[in-house]
Amino acid sequence: MPVDGPSSSERTPLRDRRLLGDEEQRLLANLKACGTYFAPLSELALETAMRQSELLSLTSANVDVERGLAHVRDPDETKGRTVPLSPRAMEILAMLPKPISLVAPLFPISRDEVVRVFRKACNDAGIRDLKFQDLRHEAICRMSARMSMEETMRIVGYKTPTMLMRYYAAPRELHSSANPELPPLGATRTVRILVVEDNRDAAHMLAQFLRLSGYAVTVAHTSGEGLEAARKTPPDVVLCDIGLPDGDGYVLAQALRENPQTASAQLIALTARNREEDKQRSRDAGFQLHLVKPVRPERLLHELDKVASKFL
């Protein structure tokens, strides 16, 4: 069950090129020799993980100096986002020449100039196979080393769980086929989530996203497997698709409600069914919430946080 799809600006293949050794220092030194704006542009990219298009469209009117925020919008996106600015990012912006107006670009250079100058600076510094877009990847890598997954998502702009998990999960975790059991009831309190989804790739992706967000997760692919998993260790939350190979989520929800051990679980339907009669049928079956795919991770985490707060 995909939580959501990639934005238009994130559909290009992801690169793994990172800055190595003293490449950052050599690159910035060469960029400073190329003009006023190129080194600050690259430094800000490394500090904020903004996309090139967002940086080049940034104006004084977009920057809230008192709160340390930048309101940006990628030209390819319908919605903008707010980027927290670190003290270093604020310093970079403060050192830029004053623009001719509040709506004039803080970086009055074109995309073609950035590409040309960045390539020249890399060549002069003896740096191979580095592109400006790699600075965003580098910035996200650095953020993921010191921030939670949810915090990084908010700063860099919404990303699908799969795209963000690569920055957090080790390769062995991403490709593991293991399905660990939910922790026993006597363990240190962790919200236990049961995912019931017949699409195995989608179920694995969602489970990894939830584990990286701090939840204990187990996965079932049929109604029968879901009931057996819930019987062994009653979950706090059940995220359930409606269309299952051996029945449907409505029947599973009713069975969970009728069992005293699982009657108190929070039942959330995750489904593509969006008709009012589908939502009513979910309520009748015992689901407290009916979420329609694709579901934004922020929404799902928000709902799960409500459940988690009961156990604090």
GROMACS .gro file of C-alpha atoms in nm:
model
  312
    1MET     CA    1   0.000   0.000   0.000
    2PRO     CA    2   0.186   0.310  -0.115
    3VAL     CA    3   0.146   0.592   0.131
    4ASP     CA    4   0.179   0.846  -0.148
    5GLY     CA    5   0.352   0.898  -0.481
    6PRO     CA    6   0.659   1.109  -0.561
    7SER     CA    7   0.624   1.475  -0.646
    8SER     CA    8   0.702   1.584  -0.999
    9SER     CA    9   1.033   1.735  -0.893
   10GLU     CA   10   1.143   1.409  -0.729
   11ARG     CA   11   1.085   1.171  -1.021
   12THR     CA   12   1.437   1.185  -1.160
   13PRO     CA   13   1.666   0.894  -1.061
   14LEU     CA   14   1.831   0.946  -0.724
   15ARG     CA   15   2.209   0.976  -0.721
   16ASP     CA   16   2.438   0.856  -0.445
   17ARG     CA   17   2.727   1.097  -0.508
   18ARG     CA   18   2.846   1.256  -0.185
   19LEU     CA   19   3.121   1.506  -0.112
   20LEU     CA   20   3.442   1.325  -0.021
   21GLY     CA   21   3.739   1.438   0.184
   22ASP     CA   22   3.816   1.806   0.125
   23GLU     CA   23   3.600   1.832  -0.188
   24GLU     CA   24   3.363   2.078  -0.023
   25GLN     CA   25   3.644   2.320   0.064
   26ARG     CA   26   3.806   2.291  -0.281
   27LEU     CA   27   3.471   2.334  -0.456
   28LEU     CA   28   3.370   2.644  -0.259
   29ALA     CA   29   3.713   2.801  -0.309
   30ASN     CA   30   3.680   2.765  -0.685
   31LEU     CA   31   3.319   2.883  -0.686
   32LYS     CA   32   3.421   3.201  -0.501
   33ALA     CA   33   3.656   3.280  -0.787
   34CYS     CA   34   3.368   3.248  -1.037
   35GLY     CA   35   3.150   3.532  -0.907
   36THR     CA   36   2.957   3.674  -0.614
   37TYR     CA   37   2.665   3.432  -0.595
   38PHE     CA   38   2.785   3.082  -0.680
   39ALA     CA   39   2.958   2.984  -0.354
   40PRO     CA   40   2.674   3.118  -0.131
   41LEU     CA   41   2.421   2.938  -0.351
   42SER     CA   42   2.604   2.607  -0.302
   43GLU     CA   43   2.655   2.664   0.070
   44LEU     CA   44   2.286   2.736   0.116
   45ALA     CA   45   2.198   2.420  -0.076
   46LEU     CA   46   2.416   2.219   0.163
   47GLU     CA   47   2.265   2.393   0.465
   48THR     CA   48   1.895   2.372   0.373
   49ALA     CA   49   1.857   2.092   0.113
   50MET     CA   50   1.661   2.334  -0.107
   51ARG     CA   51   1.630   2.240  -0.472
   52GLN     CA   52   1.808   2.450  -0.731
   53SER     CA   53   1.480   2.593  -0.862
   54GLU     CA   54   1.375   2.691  -0.510
   55LEU     CA   55   1.704   2.867  -0.445
   56LEU     CA   56   1.699   3.060  -0.771
   57SER     CA   57   1.343   3.181  -0.709
   58LEU     CA   58   1.410   3.287  -0.349
   59THR     CA   59   1.345   3.657  -0.274
   60SER     CA   60   1.369   3.880   0.034
   61ALA     CA   61   0.991   3.866   0.057
   62ASN     CA   62   1.016   3.489   0.103
   63VAL     CA   63   1.251   3.511   0.402
   64ASP     CA   64   1.117   3.564   0.753
   65VAL     CA   65   1.430   3.693   0.926
   66GLU     CA   66   1.278   3.713   1.276
   67ARG     CA   67   1.155   3.355   1.274
   68GLY     CA   68   1.440   3.210   1.066
   69LEU     CA   69   1.216   3.067   0.795
   70ALA     CA   70   1.211   3.065   0.417
   71HIS     CA   71   0.886   3.016   0.226
   72VAL     CA   72   0.972   2.849  -0.102
   73ARG     CA   73   0.792   2.697  -0.395
   74ASP     CA   74   0.931   2.484  -0.673
   75PRO     CA   75   0.793   2.613  -1.008
   76ASP     CA   76   0.687   2.255  -1.089
   77GLU     CA   77   0.486   2.223  -0.767
   78THR     CA   78   0.143   2.363  -0.684
   79LYS     CA   79   0.216   2.392  -0.313
   80GLY     CA   80   0.500   2.566  -0.137
   81ARG     CA   81   0.674   2.471   0.184
   82THR     CA   82   0.844   2.638   0.476
   83VAL     CA   83   1.213   2.568   0.533
   84PRO     CA   84   1.371   2.635   0.875
   85LEU     CA   85   1.693   2.833   0.837
   86SER     CA   86   1.987   2.753   1.060
   87PRO     CA   87   2.207   3.032   1.197
   88ARG     CA   88   2.462   2.952   0.925
   89ALA     CA   89   2.194   2.976   0.655
   90MET     CA   90   2.092   3.316   0.790
   91GLU     CA   91   2.456   3.428   0.780
   92ILE     CA   92   2.484   3.323   0.416
   93LEU     CA   93   2.175   3.521   0.323
   94ALA     CA   94   2.290   3.825   0.520
   95MET     CA   95   2.619   3.836   0.329
   96LEU     CA   96   2.449   3.852  -0.012
   97PRO     CA   97   2.435   4.188  -0.196
   98LYS     CA   98   2.112   4.372  -0.124
   99PRO     CA   99   1.860   4.300  -0.404
  100ILE     CA  100   1.700   4.586  -0.599
  101SER     CA  101   1.357   4.504  -0.451
  102LEU     CA  102   1.182   4.266  -0.213
  103VAL     CA  103   1.064   4.052  -0.503
  104ALA     CA  104   1.395   4.044  -0.690
  105PRO     CA  105   1.583   3.710  -0.674
  106LEU     CA  106   1.845   3.688  -0.402
  107PHE     CA  107   2.052   3.491  -0.654
  108PRO     CA  108   2.016   3.681  -0.985
  109ILE     CA  109   2.167   3.408  -1.199
  110SER     CA  110   2.018   3.160  -1.441
  111ARG     CA  111   2.002   2.783  -1.422
  112ASP     CA  112   2.231   2.759  -1.725
  113GLU     CA  113   2.489   2.978  -1.550
  114VAL     CA  114   2.476   2.756  -1.242
  115VAL     CA  115   2.531   2.443  -1.450
  116ARG     CA  116   2.818   2.599  -1.648
  117VAL     CA  117   2.997   2.756  -1.351
  118PHE     CA  118   2.949   2.454  -1.126
  119ARG     CA  119   3.099   2.228  -1.392
  120LYS     CA  120   3.397   2.461  -1.437
  121ALA     CA  121   3.457   2.487  -1.062
  122CYS     CA  122   3.451   2.109  -1.028
  123ASN     CA  123   3.695   2.067  -1.316
  124ASP     CA  124   3.930   2.330  -1.174
  125ALA     CA  125   3.915   2.162  -0.832
  126GLY     CA  126   3.978   1.817  -0.979
  127ILE     CA  127   3.637   1.691  -0.868
  128ARG     CA  128   3.473   1.438  -1.097
  129ASP     CA  129   3.111   1.333  -1.145
  130LEU     CA  130   2.959   1.593  -0.911
  131LYS     CA  131   2.645   1.784  -1.007
  132PHE     CA  132   2.465   2.065  -0.827
  133GLN     CA  133   2.174   1.831  -0.750
  134ASP     CA  134   2.415   1.616  -0.547
  135LEU     CA  135   2.437   1.897  -0.291
  136ARG     CA  136   2.074   1.832  -0.195
  137HIS     CA  137   2.150   1.463  -0.151
  138GLU     CA  138   2.451   1.553   0.062
  139ALA     CA  139   2.241   1.790   0.274
  140ILE     CA  140   1.972   1.527   0.336
  141CYS     CA  141   2.237   1.272   0.433
  142ARG     CA  142   2.373   1.515   0.691
  143MET     CA  143   2.027   1.594   0.826
  144SER     CA  144   1.931   1.229   0.855
  145ALA     CA  145   2.237   1.169   1.071
  146ARG     CA  146   2.114   1.412   1.338
  147MET     CA  147   1.736   1.438   1.294
  148SER     CA  148   1.437   1.210   1.313
  149MET     CA  149   1.278   1.091   0.993
  150GLU     CA  150   0.972   1.309   1.049
  151GLU     CA  151   1.182   1.622   1.111
  152THR     CA  152   1.382   1.564   0.793
  153MET     CA  153   1.063   1.517   0.592
  154ARG     CA  154   0.935   1.854   0.708
  155ILE     CA  155   1.258   2.036   0.624
  156VAL     CA  156   1.336   1.891   0.282
  157GLY     CA  157   0.979   1.882   0.156
  158TYR     CA  158   0.747   1.586   0.142
  159LYS     CA  159   0.910   1.267   0.016
  160THR     CA  160   0.764   0.921  -0.018
  161PRO     CA  161   0.873   0.677   0.255
  162THR     CA  162   1.078   0.477   0.006
  163MET     CA  163   1.278   0.781  -0.099
  164LEU     CA  164   1.346   0.894   0.256
  165MET     CA  165   1.412   0.547   0.400
  166ARG     CA  166   1.730   0.520   0.195
  167TYR     CA  167   1.882   0.788   0.417
  168TYR     CA  168   1.794   0.607   0.739
  169ALA     CA  169   1.779   0.233   0.687
  170ALA     CA  170   2.089   0.023   0.636
  171PRO     CA  171   2.084  -0.185   0.314
  172ARG     CA  172   2.040  -0.508   0.508
  173GLU     CA  173   1.727  -0.361   0.671
  174LEU     CA  174   1.575  -0.244   0.345
  175HIS     CA  175   1.616  -0.579   0.177
  176SER     CA  176   1.537  -0.802   0.475
  177SER     CA  177   1.242  -1.035   0.432
  178ALA     CA  178   1.210  -1.092   0.805
  179ASN     CA  179   0.882  -1.008   0.971
  180PRO     CA  180   0.961  -0.966   1.342
  181GLU     CA  181   0.682  -1.033   1.587
  182LEU     CA  182   0.525  -0.753   1.785
  183PRO     CA  183   0.691  -0.705   2.125
  184PRO     CA  184   0.521  -0.882   2.417
  185LEU     CA  185   0.278  -0.685   2.629
  186GLY     CA  186   0.525  -0.675   2.919
  187ALA     CA  187   0.797  -0.503   2.716
  188THR     CA  188   0.884  -0.134   2.743
  189ARG     CA  189   0.579   0.044   2.605
  190THR     CA  190   0.588   0.078   2.229
  191VAL     CA  191   0.279   0.125   2.014
  192ARG     CA  192   0.222  -0.203   1.835
  193ILE     CA  193   0.089  -0.178   1.480
  194LEU     CA  194  -0.049  -0.460   1.268
  195VAL     CA  195  -0.045  -0.391   0.893
  196VAL     CA  196  -0.283  -0.607   0.688
  197GLU     CA  197  -0.213  -0.558   0.318
  198ASP     CA  198  -0.207  -0.815   0.037
  199ASN     CA  199   0.036  -0.617  -0.182
  200ARG     CA  200   0.364  -0.746  -0.039
  201ASP     CA  201   0.589  -0.469  -0.172
  202ALA     CA  202   0.353  -0.198  -0.049
  203ALA     CA  203   0.315  -0.368   0.290
  204HIS     CA  204   0.693  -0.395   0.329
  205MET     CA  205   0.741  -0.029   0.237
  206LEU     CA  206   0.478   0.087   0.485
  207ALA     CA  207   0.616  -0.135   0.760
  208GLN     CA  208   0.968   0.001   0.712
  209PHE     CA  209   0.838   0.357   0.721
  210LEU     CA  210   0.653   0.293   1.047
  211ARG     CA  211   0.949   0.115   1.209
  212LEU     CA  212   1.175   0.407   1.120
  213SER     CA  213   0.915   0.634   1.279
  214GLY     CA  214   0.950   0.446   1.608
  215TYR     CA  215   0.664   0.195   1.597
  216ALA     CA  216   0.670  -0.182   1.644
  217VAL     CA  217   0.520  -0.341   1.333
  218THR     CA  218   0.417  -0.680   1.205
  219VAL     CA  219   0.265  -0.755   0.867
  220ALA     CA  220  -0.010  -0.988   0.748
  221HIS     CA  221  -0.116  -1.036   0.387
  222THR     CA  222  -0.456  -1.200   0.437
  223SER     CA  223  -0.747  -1.169   0.677
  224GLY     CA  224  -0.658  -1.506   0.830
  225GLU     CA  225  -0.296  -1.405   0.887
  226GLY     CA  226  -0.415  -1.080   1.041
  227LEU     CA  227  -0.642  -1.256   1.289
  228GLU     CA  228  -0.367  -1.501   1.386
  229ALA     CA  229  -0.113  -1.220   1.438
  230ALA     CA  230  -0.363  -1.024   1.649
  231ARG     CA  231  -0.440  -1.333   1.854
  232LYS     CA  232  -0.072  -1.394   1.934
  233THR     CA  233  -0.007  -1.034   2.041
  234PRO     CA  234  -0.301  -0.792   2.046
  235PRO     CA  235  -0.205  -0.476   1.853
  236ASP     CA  236  -0.276  -0.120   1.955
  237VAL     CA  237  -0.345  -0.016   1.596
  238VAL     CA  238  -0.452  -0.211   1.289
  239LEU     CA  239  -0.389  -0.054   0.948
  240CYS     CA  240  -0.604  -0.260   0.717
  241ASP     CA  241  -0.671  -0.267   0.346
  242ILE     CA  242  -1.030  -0.348   0.252
  243GLY     CA  243  -0.970  -0.576  -0.046
  244LEU     CA  244  -0.804  -0.893   0.084
  245PRO     CA  245  -0.764  -1.228  -0.095
  246ASP     CA  246  -0.959  -1.433   0.161
  247GLY     CA  247  -1.237  -1.189   0.243
  248ASP     CA  248  -1.235  -0.820   0.312
  249GLY     CA  249  -1.126  -0.575   0.577
  250TYR     CA  250  -1.483  -0.527   0.699
  251VAL     CA  251  -1.507  -0.889   0.810
  252LEU     CA  252  -1.165  -0.871   0.974
  253ALA     CA  253  -1.261  -0.554   1.161
  254GLN     CA  254  -1.580  -0.713   1.291
  255ALA     CA  255  -1.387  -1.019   1.409
  256LEU     CA  256  -1.134  -0.801   1.592
  257ARG     CA  257  -1.413  -0.603   1.756
  258GLU     CA  258  -1.584  -0.922   1.877
  259ASN     CA  259  -1.267  -1.055   2.041
  260PRO     CA  260  -1.220  -0.905   2.393
  261GLN     CA  261  -0.841  -0.917   2.346
  262THR     CA  262  -0.849  -0.694   2.037
  263ALA     CA  263  -1.173  -0.501   2.088
  264SER     CA  264  -0.990  -0.189   2.207
  265ALA     CA  265  -0.748  -0.167   1.911
  266GLN     CA  266  -0.763   0.144   1.696
  267LEU     CA  267  -0.880   0.026   1.353
  268ILE     CA  268  -0.781   0.237   1.053
  269ALA     CA  269  -0.889   0.146   0.702
  270LEU     CA  270  -0.634   0.225   0.430
  271THR     CA  271  -0.809   0.181   0.099
  272ALA     CA  272  -0.867   0.320  -0.247
  273ARG     CA  273  -1.244   0.302  -0.188
  274ASN     CA  274  -1.366   0.658  -0.159
  275ARG     CA  275  -1.745   0.644  -0.187
  276GLU     CA  276  -1.962   0.759   0.101
  277GLU     CA  277  -2.118   0.413   0.125
  278ASP     CA  278  -1.767   0.264   0.162
  279LYS     CA  279  -1.689   0.503   0.447
  280GLN     CA  280  -2.019   0.424   0.615
  281ARG     CA  281  -1.957   0.052   0.580
  282SER     CA  282  -1.616   0.101   0.745
  283ARG     CA  283  -1.779   0.274   1.039
  284ASP     CA  284  -2.039   0.003   1.068
  285ALA     CA  285  -1.766  -0.264   1.071
  286GLY     CA  286  -1.582  -0.093   1.357
  287PHE     CA  287  -1.317   0.119   1.185
  288GLN     CA  288  -1.262   0.448   1.368
  289LEU     CA  289  -1.095   0.604   1.066
  290HIS     CA  290  -1.122   0.559   0.689
  291LEU     CA  291  -0.816   0.692   0.501
  292VAL     CA  292  -0.814   0.694   0.122
  293LYS     CA  293  -0.497   0.601  -0.065
  294PRO     CA  294  -0.263   0.765  -0.129
  295VAL     CA  295  -0.227   0.885   0.229
  296ARG     CA  296   0.031   1.151   0.308
  297PRO     CA  297   0.282   1.033   0.571
  298GLU     CA  298   0.220   1.347   0.777
  299ARG     CA  299  -0.148   1.259   0.806
  300LEU     CA  300  -0.080   0.898   0.899
  301LEU     CA  301   0.184   0.991   1.157
  302HIS     CA  302  -0.051   1.252   1.302
  303GLU     CA  303  -0.322   0.991   1.356
  304LEU     CA  304  -0.075   0.744   1.504
  305ASP     CA  305   0.064   1.009   1.738
  306LYS     CA  306  -0.287   1.046   1.882
  307VAL     CA  307  -0.286   0.677   1.970
  308ALA     CA  308   0.071   0.687   2.103
  309SER     CA  309  -0.014   0.975   2.338
  310LYS     CA  310  -0.247   0.742   2.531
  311PHE     CA  311   0.050   0.535   2.645
  312LEU     CA  312   0.283   0.815   2.754
   0.00000   0.00000   0.00000
